[in-house]
Amino acid sequence: MSVLALDAGTTGVTALVVDENGGVLSRGYQEFAQHYPQTGWVEHVPEEIWQATLAACQTALDGTDQQPTCVGITNQRETAVLWNRKRGSAPRRAIVWQDRRTAGICSELRDAGHEDRVTRLTGLRLDPYFTGTKLTWMRRNDQRAWSGVEAGDTVIGTVDSYIISRMTAGVRHVTDASNASRTLLYDINEGAWSPEMCELLGVPMSSLPEVVPSYGVVGDTDPEEFLGLRLPIAGIAGDQQAAMFGQNCYTPGTSKCTYGTGSFVLVNTGDRPVAPEHGLLSTVLWQHPDGRLDYALEGSIFVTGAAVQWLRDGLGLIDSAPQSEGLAATVRDSGGVVFVPALTGLGAPHWDPHARGAIFGITRGTQRAHIARATLEAIAFEVRDVAESMAAASGTELPELRVDGGASTNNLLCQIQADQLQVSVARPEVQETTALGAAFLAGLATGVWSSTDELARTWNLDRRFEPGARDDAAHTRWREAVERSKGWAELG
């Protein structure tokens, strides 16, 4: 038996066909365009995400003789999508999680005294990162698109909801609790959409998807819409929660870090949400078929892998992202250079949408290798800051950190990370754990796997990085550089 897993990420769609041993039989990948209409704005065309989905899935299916028995879906979270449920057409581009245009709306709500209540209800904070204020912006600034929402012809969702709607020819308008908990519209204590938050942000509840468990059959793909296949859709989760499932972080205290466009550190906190302190978020990990919810503390870092991409595309210092390791390894340290990759503001634990990227400590002796090394160090420093916040919030230290995502293949980064955290960093053989988690959720729902204990036996270690000496002076310089980068966009 096998499972088709779909990971609709920020820059492209990955599809895997996964066998019952957790092995990847085949894969497909298709990028889609990024649109930057103004400084700080990031948009996607929903139809381009859908076409990338079809292309990636077709490539994966063509790469194996095995016919999948079900499909699991994971996705970039927080991105706001509007579409006509009957036709599948979108009246406007989606506003991506990285987009910063709603900073003013967040300040307005914060100044009105709403943030404490918002955090108690949702586990989140008022930041442009989340879906809800993006919808408020659409309501205020794009009446042509929003009129369809008011008329009931246009529905609202995150990328998972949009893809499932397209897969089922509009029959199902659903999301799971992990995605819902990232919208600012979901009460994580009640496990349901919050009428209070919907009213505050001006979002009609009738336009929102039904919240369903993270594993369990929610509908079938329509063969005319989805590659001639009729498959049960049986797993749904936001990308970071799916990565936790793929990393077998099923018990309280287990943790992982995904190094993607940004980096996201999560620790399983069990069946009760932990108060989100020290710049962290409290979020739903997944909802079981019986309605039970598991939760996590999360530290969301907006730019990590994207900083390496910027070295390649923005500065031209490297020709490919993997070259960053070899270049950085040619110097013993960063030569005093500190890079703060606040290219879209700062996330956890600082939460400053007005911060901007900065490079400090440049001298006549600075070489491109020093900047490459400073970039890898910045990623490790950001994760250390989040890990220390988690220890303060939970009262416990991380026993180890499981890592995945594209940048986790960088051995130098993983070693710097272990040194900075002073705990082991464990990298699995299959690093596409986000898609793997979607496969596990769907397969658990349909009998491919019988339990999480069986799933845990599929996890195999690729390499463990043990901590060495820690450069605390470099981390102190980093902290000072972060403070100097804050509020930069407000200077005019």
Short mmCIF file of N, CA, C and O in Angstrom, two decimals, residues 199-268:
data_model
loop_
_atom_site.label_atom_id
_atom_site.label_comp_id
_atom_site.label_asym_id
_atom_site.label_seq_id
_atom_site.Cartn_x
_atom_site.Cartn_y
_atom_site.Cartn_z
N GLU A 199 -16.18 38.74 14.64
CA GLU A 199 -16.78 40.06 14.70
C GLU A 199 -15.72 41.14 14.79
O GLU A 199 -15.81 42.18 14.11
N LEU A 200 -14.69 40.93 15.60
CA LEU A 200 -13.63 41.92 15.76
C LEU A 200 -12.94 42.20 14.42
O LEU A 200 -12.64 43.36 14.10
N LEU A 201 -12.70 41.15 13.62
CA LEU A 201 -11.96 41.31 12.37
C LEU A 201 -12.87 41.47 11.16
O LEU A 201 -12.38 41.64 10.04
N GLY A 202 -14.18 41.40 11.38
CA GLY A 202 -15.12 41.64 10.29
C GLY A 202 -15.20 40.53 9.28
O GLY A 202 -15.37 40.77 8.08
N VAL A 203 -15.10 39.29 9.76
CA VAL A 203 -15.12 38.12 8.87
C VAL A 203 -16.42 37.34 9.09
O VAL A 203 -16.67 36.88 10.21
N PRO A 204 -17.26 37.17 8.06
CA PRO A 204 -18.50 36.40 8.24
C PRO A 204 -18.22 34.92 8.47
O PRO A 204 -17.51 34.28 7.68
N MET A 205 -18.74 34.37 9.55
CA MET A 205 -18.48 32.97 9.87
C MET A 205 -19.01 32.03 8.80
O MET A 205 -18.48 30.94 8.59
N SER A 206 -20.06 32.45 8.10
CA SER A 206 -20.65 31.59 7.07
C SER A 206 -19.70 31.32 5.91
O SER A 206 -19.89 30.34 5.17
N SER A 207 -18.68 32.16 5.76
CA SER A 207 -17.74 31.98 4.65
C SER A 207 -16.57 31.07 5.00
O SER A 207 -15.79 30.68 4.13
N LEU A 208 -16.45 30.72 6.28
CA LEU A 208 -15.31 29.93 6.74
C LEU A 208 -15.54 28.44 6.51
O LEU A 208 -16.68 27.97 6.49
N PRO A 209 -14.46 27.66 6.38
CA PRO A 209 -14.61 26.22 6.18
C PRO A 209 -15.03 25.50 7.45
O PRO A 209 -14.82 25.99 8.57
N GLU A 210 -15.61 24.33 7.28
CA GLU A 210 -15.88 23.43 8.40
C GLU A 210 -14.56 22.92 8.95
O GLU A 210 -13.67 22.54 8.19
N VAL A 211 -14.42 22.91 10.28
CA VAL A 211 -13.21 22.40 10.90
C VAL A 211 -13.37 20.90 11.15
O VAL A 211 -14.32 20.48 11.81
N VAL A 212 -12.44 20.12 10.61
CA VAL A 212 -12.52 18.66 10.69
C VAL A 212 -11.26 18.13 11.39
O VAL A 212 -10.26 18.86 11.52
N PRO A 213 -11.26 16.87 11.83
CA PRO A 213 -10.05 16.29 12.43
C PRO A 213 -8.89 16.27 11.43
O PRO A 213 -9.08 16.30 10.21
N SER A 214 -7.70 16.20 11.98
CA SER A 214 -6.50 16.20 11.14
C SER A 214 -6.29 14.88 10.42
O SER A 214 -5.56 14.83 9.42
N TYR A 215 -6.89 13.81 10.93
CA TYR A 215 -6.87 12.55 10.18
C TYR A 215 -8.24 11.89 10.27
O TYR A 215 -8.88 11.88 11.30
N GLY A 216 -8.66 11.38 9.12
CA GLY A 216 -10.01 10.88 8.94
C GLY A 216 -10.48 11.30 7.55
O GLY A 216 -10.12 12.38 7.08
N VAL A 217 -11.25 10.45 6.90
CA VAL A 217 -11.69 10.74 5.53
C VAL A 217 -12.70 11.89 5.54
O VAL A 217 -13.69 11.86 6.27
N VAL A 218 -12.43 12.93 4.74
CA VAL A 218 -13.32 14.09 4.67
C VAL A 218 -13.99 14.22 3.31
O VAL A 218 -14.86 15.07 3.13
N GLY A 219 -13.62 13.38 2.36
CA GLY A 219 -14.20 13.44 1.03
C GLY A 219 -13.31 12.73 0.03
O GLY A 219 -12.23 12.25 0.39
N ASP A 220 -13.75 12.67 -1.20
CA ASP A 220 -12.99 12.02 -2.27
C ASP A 220 -12.61 13.02 -3.34
O ASP A 220 -13.35 13.98 -3.62
N THR A 221 -11.45 12.80 -3.95
CA THR A 221 -11.08 13.62 -5.09
C THR A 221 -12.00 13.32 -6.26
O THR A 221 -12.46 12.19 -6.44
N ASP A 222 -12.27 14.34 -7.06
CA ASP A 222 -13.11 14.19 -8.25
C ASP A 222 -12.20 13.84 -9.43
O ASP A 222 -11.29 14.60 -9.76
N PRO A 223 -12.42 12.69 -10.09
CA PRO A 223 -11.52 12.29 -11.18
C PRO A 223 -11.41 13.31 -12.30
O PRO A 223 -10.35 13.44 -12.92
N GLU A 224 -12.49 14.04 -12.57
CA GLU A 224 -12.44 15.01 -13.66
C GLU A 224 -11.58 16.22 -13.30
O GLU A 224 -11.07 16.90 -14.19
N GLU A 225 -11.42 16.47 -12.03
CA GLU A 225 -10.63 17.61 -11.58
C GLU A 225 -9.21 17.23 -11.18
O GLU A 225 -8.29 18.05 -11.28
N PHE A 226 -9.02 15.99 -10.72
CA PHE A 226 -7.75 15.60 -10.14
C PHE A 226 -7.18 14.35 -10.80
O PHE A 226 -7.32 13.24 -10.30
N LEU A 227 -6.62 14.53 -11.97
CA LEU A 227 -5.77 13.53 -12.63
C LEU A 227 -6.43 12.18 -12.83
O LEU A 227 -5.77 11.13 -12.86
N GLY A 228 -7.76 12.18 -12.96
CA GLY A 228 -8.48 10.94 -13.20
C GLY A 228 -8.58 10.03 -12.00
O GLY A 228 -8.98 8.86 -12.13
N LEU A 229 -8.26 10.55 -10.82
CA LEU A 229 -8.21 9.72 -9.61
C LEU A 229 -9.39 10.02 -8.68
O LEU A 229 -9.76 11.17 -8.49
N ARG A 230 -9.92 8.94 -8.10
CA ARG A 230 -10.86 9.08 -6.99
C ARG A 230 -10.20 8.47 -5.76
O ARG A 230 -10.13 7.26 -5.61
N LEU A 231 -9.67 9.36 -4.91
CA LEU A 231 -8.96 8.93 -3.71
C LEU A 231 -9.57 9.59 -2.49
O LEU A 231 -9.95 10.77 -2.54
N PRO A 232 -9.66 8.88 -1.38
CA PRO A 232 -10.11 9.54 -0.14
C PRO A 232 -9.07 10.53 0.36
O PRO A 232 -7.88 10.23 0.41
N ILE A 233 -9.54 11.74 0.68
CA ILE A 233 -8.68 12.74 1.32
C ILE A 233 -8.76 12.48 2.82
O ILE A 233 -9.82 12.64 3.43
N ALA A 234 -7.66 12.05 3.41
CA ALA A 234 -7.74 11.49 4.76
C ALA A 234 -6.79 12.12 5.76
O ALA A 234 -6.80 11.75 6.93
N GLY A 235 -5.97 13.09 5.35
CA GLY A 235 -5.07 13.76 6.28
C GLY A 235 -4.90 15.21 5.89
O GLY A 235 -4.74 15.52 4.71
N ILE A 236 -4.99 16.11 6.88
CA ILE A 236 -4.81 17.54 6.65
C ILE A 236 -4.07 18.11 7.85
O ILE A 236 -4.45 17.85 9.00
N ALA A 237 -3.05 18.92 7.59
CA ALA A 237 -2.36 19.62 8.69
C ALA A 237 -1.54 20.74 8.12
O ALA A 237 -1.02 20.65 7.00
N GLY A 238 -1.40 21.82 8.90
CA GLY A 238 -0.46 22.87 8.54
C GLY A 238 0.94 22.32 8.48
O GLY A 238 1.27 21.30 9.11
N ASP A 239 1.81 22.97 7.72
CA ASP A 239 3.11 22.37 7.44
C ASP A 239 3.94 22.07 8.68
O ASP A 239 4.57 21.01 8.76
N GLN A 240 3.93 22.95 9.66
CA GLN A 240 4.77 22.71 10.84
C GLN A 240 4.21 21.60 11.72
O GLN A 240 4.95 20.81 12.29
N GLN A 241 2.89 21.52 11.81
CA GLN A 241 2.29 20.42 12.56
C GLN A 241 2.49 19.09 11.84
O GLN A 241 2.74 18.06 12.46
N ALA A 242 2.42 19.11 10.50
CA ALA A 242 2.68 17.90 9.74
C ALA A 242 4.12 17.44 9.93
O ALA A 242 4.40 16.23 10.04
N ALA A 243 5.06 18.39 9.97
CA ALA A 243 6.46 18.02 10.21
C ALA A 243 6.63 17.39 11.59
O ALA A 243 7.41 16.44 11.75
N MET A 244 5.91 17.88 12.59
CA MET A 244 5.95 17.24 13.91
C MET A 244 5.46 15.80 13.83
O MET A 244 6.03 14.89 14.43
N PHE A 245 4.39 15.58 13.05
CA PHE A 245 3.86 14.22 12.91
C PHE A 245 4.86 13.35 12.15
O PHE A 245 5.09 12.19 12.50
N GLY A 246 5.48 13.90 11.11
CA GLY A 246 6.46 13.15 10.36
C GLY A 246 7.72 12.86 11.15
O GLY A 246 8.42 11.87 10.87
N GLN A 247 8.04 13.69 12.13
CA GLN A 247 9.21 13.50 12.99
C GLN A 247 8.88 12.65 14.22
O GLN A 247 9.72 12.49 15.10
N ASN A 248 7.66 12.11 14.27
CA ASN A 248 7.23 11.24 15.38
C ASN A 248 7.26 11.94 16.73
O ASN A 248 7.57 11.33 17.76
N CYS A 249 6.94 13.23 16.74
CA CYS A 249 6.90 14.00 17.99
C CYS A 249 5.50 13.89 18.60
O CYS A 249 4.76 14.88 18.68
N TYR A 250 5.15 12.71 19.03
CA TYR A 250 3.79 12.41 19.47
C TYR A 250 3.58 12.61 20.97
O TYR A 250 2.43 12.60 21.43
N THR A 251 4.65 12.75 21.73
CA THR A 251 4.53 12.82 23.19
C THR A 251 5.00 14.17 23.71
O THR A 251 5.86 14.83 23.10
N PRO A 252 4.46 14.62 24.84
CA PRO A 252 4.86 15.91 25.40
C PRO A 252 6.37 15.98 25.61
O PRO A 252 7.00 15.02 26.07
N GLY A 253 6.96 17.12 25.26
CA GLY A 253 8.38 17.34 25.44
C GLY A 253 9.20 17.12 24.18
O GLY A 253 10.33 17.60 24.09
N THR A 254 8.66 16.38 23.21
CA THR A 254 9.39 16.17 21.97
C THR A 254 9.33 17.43 21.12
O THR A 254 8.35 18.17 21.15
N SER A 255 10.38 17.66 20.32
CA SER A 255 10.47 18.92 19.60
C SER A 255 11.16 18.73 18.26
O SER A 255 11.90 17.76 18.05
N LYS A 256 10.93 19.68 17.38
CA LYS A 256 11.60 19.68 16.08
C LYS A 256 11.76 21.12 15.60
O LYS A 256 11.07 22.04 16.04
N CYS A 257 12.69 21.28 14.64
CA CYS A 257 12.85 22.55 13.95
C CYS A 257 12.89 22.28 12.46
O CYS A 257 13.69 21.45 12.00
N THR A 258 12.02 22.92 11.73
CA THR A 258 12.02 22.83 10.27
C THR A 258 12.70 24.06 9.70
O THR A 258 12.29 25.19 9.96
N TYR A 259 13.75 23.83 8.93
CA TYR A 259 14.48 24.91 8.27
C TYR A 259 13.98 25.02 6.84
O TYR A 259 14.44 24.30 5.95
N GLY A 260 13.02 25.89 6.63
CA GLY A 260 12.50 26.13 5.30
C GLY A 260 12.74 27.57 4.91
O GLY A 260 13.81 28.14 5.18
N THR A 261 11.76 28.19 4.27
CA THR A 261 11.84 29.63 3.99
C THR A 261 12.12 30.37 5.29
O THR A 261 12.98 31.25 5.37
N GLY A 262 11.34 30.04 6.32
CA GLY A 262 11.62 30.45 7.68
C GLY A 262 11.95 29.21 8.49
O GLY A 262 12.07 28.11 7.95
N SER A 263 12.12 29.36 9.78
CA SER A 263 12.32 28.20 10.65
C SER A 263 11.28 28.23 11.75
O SER A 263 10.92 29.30 12.26
N PHE A 264 10.83 27.04 12.10
CA PHE A 264 9.73 26.92 13.05
C PHE A 264 10.08 25.84 14.05
O PHE A 264 10.25 24.67 13.69
N VAL A 265 10.20 26.26 15.31
CA VAL A 265 10.53 25.35 16.39
C VAL A 265 9.25 25.07 17.16
O VAL A 265 8.57 25.99 17.61
N LEU A 266 8.91 23.79 17.29
CA LEU A 266 7.71 23.39 18.03
C LEU A 266 8.07 22.37 19.08
O LEU A 266 8.93 21.50 18.84
N VAL A 267 7.40 22.46 20.22
CA VAL A 267 7.52 21.45 21.26
C VAL A 267 6.12 21.00 21.65
O VAL A 267 5.21 21.82 21.85
N ASN A 268 5.92 19.71 21.69
CA ASN A 268 4.62 19.12 22.04
C ASN A 268 4.33 19.39 23.52
O ASN A 268 5.14 19.05 24.39
#
